[in-house]
PDB file of C-alpha atoms in Angstrom:
ATOM      1  CA  MET A 786       2.415-139.970 -89.312  1.00  0.00           C
ATOM      2  CA  ILE A 787      -1.192-139.715 -88.065  1.00  0.00           C
ATOM      3  CA  LEU A 788      -2.073-136.649 -85.999  1.00  0.00           C
ATOM      4  CA  THR A 789      -4.640-136.415 -83.210  1.00  0.00           C
ATOM      5  CA  VAL A 790      -5.795-133.113 -81.703  1.00  0.00           C
ATOM      6  CA  THR A 791      -7.190-132.864 -78.172  1.00  0.00           C
ATOM      7  CA  LEU A 792      -7.757-129.209 -77.378  1.00  0.00           C
ATOM      8  CA  ASN A 793      -9.195-130.015 -73.933  1.00  0.00           C
ATOM      9  CA  THR A 794      -6.745-132.668 -72.769  1.00  0.00           C
ATOM     10  CA  ALA A 795      -7.330-134.278 -69.374  1.00  0.00           C
ATOM     11  CA  LEU A 796      -5.806-136.326 -66.628  1.00  0.00           C
ATOM     12  CA  ASP A 797      -8.224-139.224 -66.223  1.00  0.00           C
ATOM     13  CA  VAL A 798      -8.564-140.225 -62.570  1.00  0.00           C
ATOM     14  CA  THR A 799     -10.511-143.381 -61.720  1.00  0.00           C
ATOM     15  CA  TYR A 800     -11.711-144.328 -58.249  1.00  0.00           C
ATOM     16  CA  ARG A 801     -13.162-147.752 -57.504  1.00  0.00           C
ATOM     17  CA  VAL A 802     -15.529-148.133 -54.544  1.00  0.00           C
ATOM     18  CA  PRO A 803     -17.420-151.202 -53.276  1.00  0.00           C
ATOM     19  CA  ARG A 804     -20.744-149.409 -53.727  1.00  0.00           C
ATOM     20  CA  LEU A 805     -21.549-145.790 -54.653  1.00  0.00           C
ATOM     21  CA  ARG A 806     -24.176-144.171 -52.419  1.00  0.00           C
ATOM     22  CA  ALA A 807     -25.351-140.562 -52.367  1.00  0.00           C
ATOM     23  CA  HIS A 808     -24.645-138.492 -49.227  1.00  0.00           C
ATOM     24  CA  ALA A 809     -22.161-141.087 -47.881  1.00  0.00           C
ATOM     25  CA  SER A 810     -18.423-141.424 -47.284  1.00  0.00           C
ATOM     26  CA  HIS A 811     -16.678-144.078 -49.357  1.00  0.00           C
ATOM     27  CA  ARG A 812     -13.562-146.176 -48.932  1.00  0.00           C
ATOM     28  CA  VAL A 813     -11.678-146.174 -52.233  1.00  0.00           C
ATOM     29  CA  THR A 814     -10.285-149.603 -53.100  1.00  0.00           C
ATOM     30  CA  ASP A 815      -8.163-148.495 -56.069  1.00  0.00           C
ATOM     31  CA  VAL A 816      -7.007-145.263 -57.747  1.00  0.00           C
ATOM     32  CA  SER A 817      -5.506-144.911 -61.217  1.00  0.00           C
ATOM     33  CA  GLU A 818      -4.345-141.917 -63.281  1.00  0.00           C
ATOM     34  CA  ARG A 819      -3.484-141.674 -66.961  1.00  0.00           C
ATOM     35  CA  PRO A 820      -3.332-139.098 -69.777  1.00  0.00           C
ATOM     36  CA  GLY A 821      -6.795-138.668 -71.270  1.00  0.00           C
ATOM     37  CA  GLY A 822      -9.111-136.820 -73.562  1.00  0.00           C
ATOM     38  CA  LYS A 823     -10.662-138.316 -76.682  1.00  0.00           C
ATOM     39  CA  GLY A 824      -7.752-137.621 -79.019  1.00  0.00           C
ATOM     40  CA  VAL A 825      -5.222-139.070 -76.562  1.00  0.00           C
ATOM     41  CA  ASN A 826      -7.287-142.264 -76.349  1.00  0.00           C
ATOM     42  CA  VAL A 827      -7.418-142.404 -80.149  1.00  0.00           C
ATOM     43  CA  ALA A 828      -3.643-141.923 -80.331  1.00  0.00           C
ATOM     44  CA  ARG A 829      -2.981-144.815 -77.933  1.00  0.00           C
ATOM     45  CA  VAL A 830      -5.105-147.191 -80.011  1.00  0.00           C
ATOM     46  CA  LEU A 831      -3.380-146.059 -83.216  1.00  0.00           C
ATOM     47  CA  ALA A 832       0.026-146.675 -81.628  1.00  0.00           C
ATOM     48  CA  ALA A 833      -1.103-150.153 -80.519  1.00  0.00           C
ATOM     49  CA  LEU A 834      -2.076-150.864 -84.130  1.00  0.00           C
ATOM     50  CA  GLY A 835       1.498-150.032 -85.143  1.00  0.00           C
ATOM     51  CA  HIS A 836       0.983-146.549 -86.578  1.00  0.00           C
ATOM     52  CA  GLU A 837       3.345-143.661 -86.022  1.00  0.00           C
ATOM     53  CA  VAL A 838       1.171-141.151 -84.184  1.00  0.00           C
ATOM     54  CA  THR A 839       1.608-137.638 -82.803  1.00  0.00           C
ATOM     55  CA  ALA A 840      -0.743-136.005 -80.317  1.00  0.00           C
ATOM     56  CA  THR A 841      -1.192-132.270 -79.917  1.00  0.00           C
ATOM     57  CA  GLY A 842      -3.430-129.827 -78.064  1.00  0.00           C
ATOM     58  CA  PHE A 843      -2.843-127.841 -74.873  1.00  0.00           C
ATOM     59  CA  LEU A 844      -1.143-128.821 -71.609  1.00  0.00           C
ATOM     60  CA  GLY A 845      -0.576-126.555 -68.622  1.00  0.00           C
ATOM     61  CA  GLY A 846       0.001-126.340 -64.881  1.00  0.00           C
ATOM     62  CA  PRO A 847       0.810-129.178 -62.461  1.00  0.00           C
ATOM     63  CA  VAL A 848      -1.838-131.466 -63.959  1.00  0.00           C
ATOM     64  CA  GLY A 849      -0.478-130.845 -67.440  1.00  0.00           C
ATOM     65  CA  ALA A 850       2.984-131.821 -66.205  1.00  0.00           C
ATOM     66  CA  VAL A 851       1.603-135.144 -64.956  1.00  0.00           C
ATOM     67  CA  VAL A 852      -0.042-135.766 -68.329  1.00  0.00           C
ATOM     68  CA  ARG A 853       3.190-134.962 -70.178  1.00  0.00           C
ATOM     69  CA  GLU A 854       5.133-137.297 -67.890  1.00  0.00           C
ATOM     70  CA  GLY A 855       2.616-140.056 -68.610  1.00  0.00           C
ATOM     71  CA  LEU A 856       2.997-139.608 -72.351  1.00  0.00           C
ATOM     72  CA  ALA A 857       6.792-139.710 -72.093  1.00  0.00           C
ATOM     73  CA  GLY A 858       6.785-143.467 -71.570  1.00  0.00           C
ATOM     74  CA  SER A 859       4.377-144.214 -74.412  1.00  0.00           C
ATOM     75  CA  ALA A 860       4.605-144.714 -78.171  1.00  0.00           C
ATOM     76  CA  VAL A 861       2.668-141.468 -78.729  1.00  0.00           C
ATOM     77  CA  ALA A 862       4.818-138.484 -79.753  1.00  0.00           C
ATOM     78  CA  ASP A 863       4.130-135.381 -77.636  1.00  0.00           C
ATOM     79  CA  ALA A 864       3.579-132.181 -79.618  1.00  0.00           C
ATOM     80  CA  PHE A 865       1.393-130.401 -77.060  1.00  0.00           C
ATOM     81  CA  VAL A 866       1.484-126.619 -76.783  1.00  0.00           C
ATOM     82  CA  PRO A 867       1.906-125.099 -73.289  1.00  0.00           C
ATOM     83  CA  CYS A 868      -0.813-122.944 -71.734  1.00  0.00           C
ATOM     84  CA  ALA A 869      -0.842-120.969 -68.498  1.00  0.00           C
ATOM     85  CA  GLY A 870      -3.989-122.570 -67.100  1.00  0.00           C
ATOM     86  CA  ASN A 871      -4.115-125.941 -65.380  1.00  0.00           C
ATOM     87  CA  THR A 872      -5.101-128.942 -67.515  1.00  0.00           C
ATOM     88  CA  ARG A 873      -8.426-130.369 -66.396  1.00  0.00           C
ATOM     89  CA  ARG A 874      -9.099-133.609 -64.583  1.00  0.00           C
ATOM     90  CA  THR A 875     -11.892-136.056 -65.253  1.00  0.00           C
ATOM     91  CA  VAL A 876     -12.883-138.194 -62.279  1.00  0.00           C
ATOM     92  CA  ALA A 877     -14.656-141.497 -62.805  1.00  0.00           C
ATOM     93  CA  VAL A 878     -16.113-143.342 -59.818  1.00  0.00           C
ATOM     94  CA  VAL A 879     -16.717-147.032 -60.520  1.00  0.00           C
ATOM     95  CA  ASP A 880     -19.303-148.886 -58.438  1.00  0.00           C
ATOM     96  CA  GLU A 881     -17.806-152.388 -58.118  1.00  0.00           C
ATOM     97  CA  THR A 882     -21.167-153.898 -57.202  1.00  0.00           C
ATOM     98  CA  THR A 883     -23.094-152.738 -60.250  1.00  0.00           C
ATOM     99  CA  GLY A 884     -20.239-151.917 -62.626  1.00  0.00           C
ATOM    100  CA  ASP A 885     -21.766-148.474 -63.230  1.00  0.00           C
ATOM    101  CA  THR A 886     -19.495-145.436 -63.644  1.00  0.00           C
ATOM    102  CA  THR A 887     -20.249-141.895 -62.468  1.00  0.00           C
ATOM    103  CA  GLN A 888     -18.240-139.227 -64.264  1.00  0.00           C
ATOM    104  CA  PHE A 889     -17.150-135.733 -63.156  1.00  0.00           C
ATOM    105  CA  ASN A 890     -15.594-133.559 -65.896  1.00  0.00           C
ATOM    106  CA  GLU A 891     -13.847-130.252 -65.190  1.00  0.00           C
ATOM    107  CA  ALA A 892     -14.262-127.466 -67.747  1.00  0.00           C
ATOM    108  CA  GLY A 893     -10.578-127.066 -68.576  1.00  0.00           C
ATOM    109  CA  PRO A 894      -8.156-124.111 -68.632  1.00  0.00           C
ATOM    110  CA  VAL A 895      -9.016-120.767 -70.206  1.00  0.00           C
ATOM    111  CA  ILE A 896      -7.011-120.485 -73.446  1.00  0.00           C
ATOM    112  CA  THR A 897      -5.771-117.002 -74.333  1.00  0.00           C
ATOM    113  CA  PRO A 898      -5.678-115.576 -77.874  1.00  0.00           C
ATOM    114  CA  ALA A 899      -1.860-115.742 -77.816  1.00  0.00           C
ATOM    115  CA  GLU A 900      -1.952-119.437 -76.842  1.00  0.00           C
ATOM    116  CA  TRP A 901      -4.464-120.170 -79.601  1.00  0.00           C
ATOM    117  CA  SER A 902      -2.212-118.426 -82.130  1.00  0.00           C
ATOM    118  CA  ALA A 903       0.778-120.472 -80.951  1.00  0.00           C
ATOM    119  CA  PHE A 904      -1.240-123.644 -81.337  1.00  0.00           C
ATOM    120  CA  LEU A 905      -2.372-122.737 -84.850  1.00  0.00           C
ATOM    121  CA  ALA A 906       1.247-122.273 -85.909  1.00  0.00           C
ATOM    122  CA  ARG A 907       2.246-125.656 -84.440  1.00  0.00           C
ATOM    123  CA  TYR A 908      -0.797-127.356 -85.977  1.00  0.00           C
ATOM    124  CA  ALA A 909      -0.068-125.963 -89.452  1.00  0.00           C
ATOM    125  CA  ASP A 910       3.438-127.451 -89.312  1.00  0.00           C
ATOM    126  CA  LEU A 911       2.200-130.827 -88.054  1.00  0.00           C
ATOM    127  CA  VAL A 912      -0.677-131.239 -90.462  1.00  0.00           C
ATOM    128  CA  ASP A 913       1.641-130.750 -93.438  1.00  0.00           C
ATOM    129  CA  ASP A 914       3.424-133.990 -92.482  1.00  0.00           C
ATOM    130  CA  ALA A 915       0.331-135.991 -91.483  1.00  0.00           C
ATOM    131  CA  ARG A 916      -1.420-138.689 -93.519  1.00  0.00           C
ATOM    132  CA  ALA A 917      -4.654-138.012 -91.617  1.00  0.00           C
ATOM    133  CA  VAL A 918      -5.804-135.950 -88.643  1.00  0.00           C
ATOM    134  CA  ALA A 919      -8.499-136.432 -85.983  1.00  0.00           C
ATOM    135  CA  LEU A 920     -10.017-133.443 -84.185  1.00  0.00           C
ATOM    136  CA  CYS A 921     -11.526-134.761 -80.983  1.00  0.00           C
ATOM    137  CA  GLY A 922     -13.563-133.692 -77.980  1.00  0.00           C
ATOM    138  CA  SER A 923     -14.793-130.541 -76.312  1.00  0.00           C
ATOM    139  CA  LEU A 924     -13.385-127.024 -76.587  1.00  0.00           C
ATOM    140  CA  PRO A 925     -11.731-125.506 -73.514  1.00  0.00           C
ATOM    141  CA  PRO A 926     -12.943-122.098 -72.291  1.00  0.00           C
ATOM    142  CA  GLY A 927     -11.599-119.137 -74.237  1.00  0.00           C
ATOM    143  CA  LEU A 928     -11.535-120.752 -77.672  1.00  0.00           C
ATOM    144  CA  PRO A 929     -13.943-119.539 -80.371  1.00  0.00           C
ATOM    145  CA  VAL A 930     -16.849-121.883 -81.034  1.00  0.00           C
ATOM    146  CA  GLY A 931     -15.663-122.102 -84.629  1.00  0.00           C
ATOM    147  CA  ALA A 932     -12.207-123.362 -83.631  1.00  0.00           C
ATOM    148  CA  TYR A 933     -12.683-126.756 -85.260  1.00  0.00           C
ATOM    149  CA  ALA A 934     -13.870-125.152 -88.487  1.00  0.00           C
ATOM    150  CA  VAL A 935     -10.538-123.290 -88.627  1.00  0.00           C
ATOM    151  CA  LEU A 936      -8.615-126.538 -88.078  1.00  0.00           C
ATOM    152  CA  VAL A 937     -10.652-128.414 -90.701  1.00  0.00           C
ATOM    153  CA  ARG A 938      -9.942-125.718 -93.296  1.00  0.00           C
ATOM    154  CA  THR A 939      -6.213-125.761 -92.470  1.00  0.00           C
ATOM    155  CA  ALA A 940      -6.068-129.550 -92.938  1.00  0.00           C
ATOM    156  CA  ARG A 941      -7.996-129.388 -96.198  1.00  0.00           C
ATOM    157  CA  ALA A 942      -5.667-126.667 -97.517  1.00  0.00           C
ATOM    158  CA  ALA A 943      -2.743-128.988 -96.759  1.00  0.00           C
ATOM    159  CA  GLY A 944      -4.443-131.888 -98.566  1.00  0.00           C
ATOM    160  CA  THR A 945      -4.713-133.898 -95.322  1.00  0.00           C
ATOM    161  CA  PRO A 946      -7.953-135.829 -94.716  1.00  0.00           C
ATOM    162  CA  VAL A 947      -9.622-134.859 -91.448  1.00  0.00           C
ATOM    163  CA  LEU A 948     -12.026-136.643 -89.102  1.00  0.00           C
ATOM    164  CA  LEU A 949     -14.079-134.494 -86.701  1.00  0.00           C
ATOM    165  CA  ASP A 950     -15.435-136.005 -83.479  1.00  0.00           C
ATOM    166  CA  THR A 951     -17.128-133.392 -81.327  1.00  0.00           C
ATOM    167  CA  SER A 952     -20.654-132.270 -80.438  1.00  0.00           C
ATOM    168  CA  GLY A 953     -23.012-129.317 -80.086  1.00  0.00           C
ATOM    169  CA  GLU A 954     -22.241-125.970 -81.687  1.00  0.00           C
ATOM    170  CA  ALA A 955     -18.588-126.944 -82.246  1.00  0.00           C
ATOM    171  CA  LEU A 956     -19.812-129.785 -84.476  1.00  0.00           C
ATOM    172  CA  ARG A 957     -22.380-127.574 -86.203  1.00  0.00           C
ATOM    173  CA  ARG A 958     -19.694-125.006 -87.093  1.00  0.00           C
ATOM    174  CA  GLY A 959     -17.066-127.614 -87.913  1.00  0.00           C
ATOM    175  CA  ILE A 960     -19.215-129.614 -90.309  1.00  0.00           C
ATOM    176  CA  ALA A 961     -19.760-126.505 -92.449  1.00  0.00           C
ATOM    177  CA  ALA A 962     -15.998-126.509 -93.183  1.00  0.00           C
ATOM    178  CA  ARG A 963     -16.480-129.862 -95.009  1.00  0.00           C
ATOM    179  CA  PRO A 964     -14.396-132.425 -93.124  1.00  0.00           C
ATOM    180  CA  GLU A 965     -13.856-135.767 -94.850  1.00  0.00           C
ATOM    181  CA  LEU A 966     -15.628-137.560 -92.011  1.00  0.00           C
ATOM    182  CA  ILE A 967     -17.565-136.917 -88.812  1.00  0.00           C
ATOM    183  CA  LYS A 968     -18.383-139.570 -86.206  1.00  0.00           C
ATOM    184  CA  PRO A 969     -21.231-138.529 -83.905  1.00  0.00           C
ATOM    185  CA  ASN A 970     -23.088-140.903 -81.617  1.00  0.00           C
ATOM    186  CA  ALA A 971     -26.867-141.169 -81.874  1.00  0.00           C
ATOM    187  CA  ALA A 972     -27.523-138.443 -79.270  1.00  0.00           C
ATOM    188  CA  GLU A 973     -25.044-136.005 -80.860  1.00  0.00           C
ATOM    189  CA  LEU A 974     -26.548-136.696 -84.279  1.00  0.00           C
ATOM    190  CA  ALA A 975     -30.070-136.021 -82.985  1.00  0.00           C
ATOM    191  CA  GLU A 976     -28.898-132.744 -81.442  1.00  0.00           C
ATOM    192  CA  LEU A 977     -27.324-131.711 -84.756  1.00  0.00           C
ATOM    193  CA  THR A 978     -30.219-132.631 -87.050  1.00  0.00           C
ATOM    194  CA  GLY A 979     -33.313-132.649 -84.807  1.00  0.00           C
ATOM    195  CA  SER A 980     -34.127-136.219 -85.932  1.00  0.00           C
ATOM    196  CA  ARG A 981     -33.906-139.355 -83.787  1.00  0.00           C
ATOM    197  CA  ASP A 982     -34.235-141.687 -86.779  1.00  0.00           C
ATOM    198  CA  PRO A 983     -30.592-142.647 -87.459  1.00  0.00           C
ATOM    199  CA  LEU A 984     -30.677-143.143 -91.231  1.00  0.00           C
ATOM    200  CA  PRO A 985     -32.360-139.877 -92.298  1.00  0.00           C
ATOM    201  CA  ALA A 986     -30.382-138.028 -89.588  1.00  0.00           C
ATOM    202  CA  THR A 987     -27.097-139.443 -90.918  1.00  0.00           C
ATOM    203  CA  LEU A 988     -28.022-138.436 -94.472  1.00  0.00           C
ATOM    204  CA  ASP A 989     -29.043-134.973 -93.225  1.00  0.00           C
ATOM    205  CA  ALA A 990     -25.690-134.542 -91.459  1.00  0.00           C
ATOM    206  CA  ARG A 991     -23.906-135.361 -94.687  1.00  0.00           C
ATOM    207  CA  ARG A 992     -25.911-132.727 -96.568  1.00  0.00           C
ATOM    208  CA  ARG A 993     -24.738-130.171 -93.994  1.00  0.00           C
ATOM    209  CA  GLY A 994     -21.160-130.450 -95.252  1.00  0.00           C
ATOM    210  CA  ALA A 995     -19.386-133.644 -94.183  1.00  0.00           C
ATOM    211  CA  GLN A 996     -18.236-135.811 -97.063  1.00  0.00           C
ATOM    212  CA  ALA A 997     -19.057-138.895 -94.978  1.00  0.00           C
ATOM    213  CA  VAL A 998     -20.890-139.495 -91.692  1.00  0.00           C
ATOM    214  CA  VAL A 999     -20.420-142.543 -89.476  1.00  0.00           C
ATOM    215  CA  THR A1000     -22.869-142.750 -86.580  1.00  0.00           C
ATOM    216  CA  SER A1001     -22.310-144.894 -83.490  1.00  0.00           C
ATOM    217  CA  LEU A1002     -25.388-146.967 -82.633  1.00  0.00           C
ATOM    218  CA  GLY A1003     -23.996-148.503 -79.433  1.00  0.00           C
ATOM    219  CA  PRO A1004     -24.217-152.324 -79.369  1.00  0.00           C
ATOM    220  CA  ALA A1005     -25.897-152.226 -82.815  1.00  0.00           C
ATOM    221  CA  GLY A1006     -22.640-151.055 -84.427  1.00  0.00           C
ATOM    222  CA  LEU A1007     -22.144-148.263 -86.964  1.00  0.00           C
ATOM    223  CA  LEU A1008     -24.221-146.611 -89.675  1.00  0.00           C
ATOM    224  CA  ALA A1009     -22.343-144.869 -92.499  1.00  0.00           C
ATOM    225  CA  ALA A1010     -23.441-142.460 -95.223  1.00  0.00           C
ATOM    226  CA  THR A1011     -20.646-141.928 -97.756  1.00  0.00           C
ATOM    227  CA  PRO A1012     -20.177-140.782-101.371  1.00  0.00           C
ATOM    228  CA  GLU A1013     -20.082-144.500-102.317  1.00  0.00           C
ATOM    229  CA  GLY A1014     -23.355-145.378-100.561  1.00  0.00           C
ATOM    230  CA  THR A1015     -24.695-146.273 -97.126  1.00  0.00           C
ATOM    231  CA  TRP A1016     -23.715-149.219 -94.956  1.00  0.00           C
ATOM    232  CA  GLN A1017     -24.480-150.672 -91.569  1.00  0.00           C
ATOM    233  CA  ALA A1018     -21.798-152.637 -89.731  1.00  0.00           C
ATOM    234  CA  ALA A1019     -22.587-154.684 -86.642  1.00  0.00           C
ATOM    235  CA  PRO A1020     -20.593-157.023 -84.377  1.00  0.00           C
ATOM    236  CA  PRO A1021     -21.591-160.689 -84.572  1.00  0.00           C
ATOM    237  CA  ARG A1022     -22.923-160.702 -81.008  1.00  0.00           C
ATOM    238  CA  ALA A1023     -23.600-158.389 -78.075  1.00  0.00           C
ATOM    239  CA  LEU A1024     -20.608-157.972 -75.778  1.00  0.00           C
ATOM    240  CA  SER A1025     -20.748-157.304 -72.049  1.00  0.00           C
ATOM    241  CA  GLY A1026     -18.164-155.072 -70.400  1.00  0.00           C
ATOM    242  CA  ASN A1027     -17.225-151.414 -70.018  1.00  0.00           C
ATOM    243  CA  PRO A1028     -18.142-149.306 -73.099  1.00  0.00           C
ATOM    244  CA  THR A1029     -16.030-146.313 -71.958  1.00  0.00           C
ATOM    245  CA  GLY A1030     -13.682-145.386 -74.778  1.00  0.00           C
ATOM    246  CA  ALA A1031     -15.368-147.622 -77.371  1.00  0.00           C
ATOM    247  CA  GLY A1032     -16.236-144.577 -79.485  1.00  0.00           C
ATOM    248  CA  ASP A1033     -12.625-143.364 -79.379  1.00  0.00           C
ATOM    249  CA  SER A1034     -11.446-146.776 -80.580  1.00  0.00           C
ATOM    250  CA  ALA A1035     -13.950-146.621 -83.436  1.00  0.00           C
ATOM    251  CA  VAL A1036     -12.426-143.256 -84.412  1.00  0.00           C
ATOM    252  CA  ALA A1037      -8.959-144.842 -84.360  1.00  0.00           C
ATOM    253  CA  GLY A1038     -10.194-147.614 -86.632  1.00  0.00           C
ATOM    254  CA  LEU A1039     -11.769-145.202 -89.091  1.00  0.00           C
ATOM    255  CA  LEU A1040      -8.774-142.865 -89.057  1.00  0.00           C
ATOM    256  CA  SER A1041      -6.185-145.605 -89.577  1.00  0.00           C
ATOM    257  CA  ALA A1042      -8.216-147.111 -92.425  1.00  0.00           C
ATOM    258  CA  LEU A1043      -8.655-143.636 -93.948  1.00  0.00           C
ATOM    259  CA  ALA A1044      -4.887-143.107 -93.840  1.00  0.00           C
ATOM    260  CA  GLU A1045      -4.405-146.514 -95.491  1.00  0.00           C
ATOM    261  CA  ASN A1046      -7.008-145.680 -98.163  1.00  0.00           C
ATOM    262  CA  LEU A1047      -9.076-148.811 -97.437  1.00  0.00           C
ATOM    263  CA  ASP A1048     -12.582-149.142 -98.871  1.00  0.00           C
ATOM    264  CA  TRP A1049     -15.606-148.317 -96.727  1.00  0.00           C
ATOM    265  CA  PRO A1050     -16.576-151.881 -95.740  1.00  0.00           C
ATOM    266  CA  ALA A1051     -13.007-152.474 -94.516  1.00  0.00           C
ATOM    267  CA  ARG A1052     -12.999-149.167 -92.610  1.00  0.00           C
ATOM    268  CA  LEU A1053     -16.260-149.984 -90.865  1.00  0.00           C
ATOM    269  CA  THR A1054     -15.198-153.544 -90.072  1.00  0.00           C
ATOM    270  CA  ARG A1055     -12.032-152.316 -88.375  1.00  0.00           C
ATOM    271  CA  ALA A1056     -13.905-149.624 -86.442  1.00  0.00           C
ATOM    272  CA  VAL A1057     -16.538-152.079 -85.173  1.00  0.00           C
ATOM    273  CA  ALA A1058     -13.889-154.624 -84.183  1.00  0.00           C
ATOM    274  CA  LEU A1059     -11.832-152.081 -82.238  1.00  0.00           C
ATOM    275  CA  SER A1060     -14.916-150.670 -80.555  1.00  0.00           C
ATOM    276  CA  ALA A1061     -16.044-154.137 -79.469  1.00  0.00           C
ATOM    277  CA  ALA A1062     -12.545-155.048 -78.288  1.00  0.00           C
ATOM    278  CA  THR A1063     -12.441-151.920 -76.115  1.00  0.00           C
ATOM    279  CA  VAL A1064     -15.559-153.115 -74.263  1.00  0.00           C
ATOM    280  CA  HIS A1065     -13.416-156.053 -73.126  1.00  0.00           C
ATOM    281  CA  ALA A1066     -10.444-153.850 -72.140  1.00  0.00           C
ATOM    282  CA  ALA A1067      -9.695-152.468 -68.697  1.00  0.00           C
ATOM    283  CA  THR A1068      -9.502-148.775 -69.674  1.00  0.00           C
ATOM    284  CA  ALA A1069     -10.180-146.338 -72.505  1.00  0.00           C
ATOM    285  CA  GLY A1070      -7.410-146.162 -75.080  1.00  0.00           C
ATOM    286  CA  GLU A1071      -6.818-149.915 -74.929  1.00  0.00           C
ATOM    287  CA  PHE A1072      -8.373-152.914 -76.659  1.00  0.00           C
ATOM    288  CA  HIS A1073      -8.462-156.670 -76.094  1.00  0.00           C
ATOM    289  CA  ARG A1074      -6.573-158.054 -79.085  1.00  0.00           C
ATOM    290  CA  PRO A1075      -8.159-161.560 -79.191  1.00  0.00           C
ATOM    291  CA  THR A1076     -11.610-159.943 -79.230  1.00  0.00           C
ATOM    292  CA  TYR A1077     -10.459-157.542 -81.941  1.00  0.00           C
ATOM    293  CA  GLU A1078      -9.217-160.347 -84.161  1.00  0.00           C
ATOM    294  CA  ALA A1079     -12.358-162.434 -83.639  1.00  0.00           C
ATOM    295  CA  VAL A1080     -14.789-159.588 -84.336  1.00  0.00           C
ATOM    296  CA  LEU A1081     -12.704-158.415 -87.307  1.00  0.00           C
ATOM    297  CA  THR A1082     -13.368-161.805 -88.919  1.00  0.00           C
ATOM    298  CA  ASP A1083     -17.087-162.023 -88.092  1.00  0.00           C
ATOM    299  CA  THR A1084     -18.378-158.442 -88.476  1.00  0.00           C
ATOM    300  CA  LYS A1085     -21.096-158.111 -91.082  1.00  0.00           C
ATOM    301  CA  VAL A1086     -21.265-155.018 -93.308  1.00  0.00           C
ATOM    302  CA  THR A1087     -24.478-154.649 -95.282  1.00  0.00           C
ATOM    303  CA  PRO A1088     -25.598-151.957 -97.750  1.00  0.00           C
ATOM    304  CA  GLY A1089     -28.250-149.709 -96.246  1.00  0.00           C
TER     305      GLY A1089
END
C-alpha cells in the first residue's frame, strides 16, 4: 500500500465562463466538483497506475461529507480523520476564451490539539503498513508549523520512505527531519534557498537535510540532486494544455517508482511522462494515457 497525506483537504469547485472580467456578472456555462488537495490528486494518479493507495488527512463539516462521498466511488481507500471544522473549498474560474484559470483557495478548518493527536495515532498505524508515503500541500490553521517534521520522523522510524511536497516554513522545518525526497517547484526552491539558479539551489536544498531533491522546472522538466548524482529529465517536446495538477502527477510518478525501488533515471522518466500527460487531461488527478506512453518512451534523462 502507498499512503498519501493531505492535511488540508479540499473540495475542488470549477466554474467555466465565456470570458472572465473584473467588476462584472458572469454566466457560468459549467460547474464541476471533486475531492481535491495535492495528496488526493496524487492518490488518484497512483490508483490509475494500478497501485493500492490509501489517502488520509482531515475531513469535516458538510463540505467534508461531500468529499468523503466522492471518494467512496473511487479506487482510493478513505482513511481520513474527522474534524469539527468545515473542510475548505478551492474555486477555480476558467476563462474559456483565453484558457486562463483564476484560483480562490480557502484557508481550511482550524484543527484542535485533540484532532491532531487522533490523526497522529491513525498515521502511525497506516505508515507501518505503507511501502512509501507522500506528505502533500499546505497546513490547515491550528497545526504547528513543524507538523510535517513530526510526520517525516514517524515514517523514518517505521522504515517507510517519505516524499515531502510543501512550501514555505513547513518545508523548511520538514526538510530538517531528513525526508528521502522533496519536490519543490522553482519558486518554492528559491524561497527555501534564496537562489534562483536551479542547480545550486537544488544542491543547497539537499544539504539542508533531504536525501534527494527533485525540482520542477515547468515545461523544461525536472532537475534532480540525489546520492547517486544529478540528472535533468525533459519531455521530448513542449506540450500545450492545462498544467494544473502536473506537479501532483510528477509526485505520483516519483512516489510509485520509489516504492518499486526503480533507479533514478527510471523514476524521473515516469515523473516527466505523467506530468506531461496531465497537461493533456481534463482535470488534476488524471492523465492522458496515450501521451503518458509516448512521453515515457521519448523522455531524455541526462547527467547534470
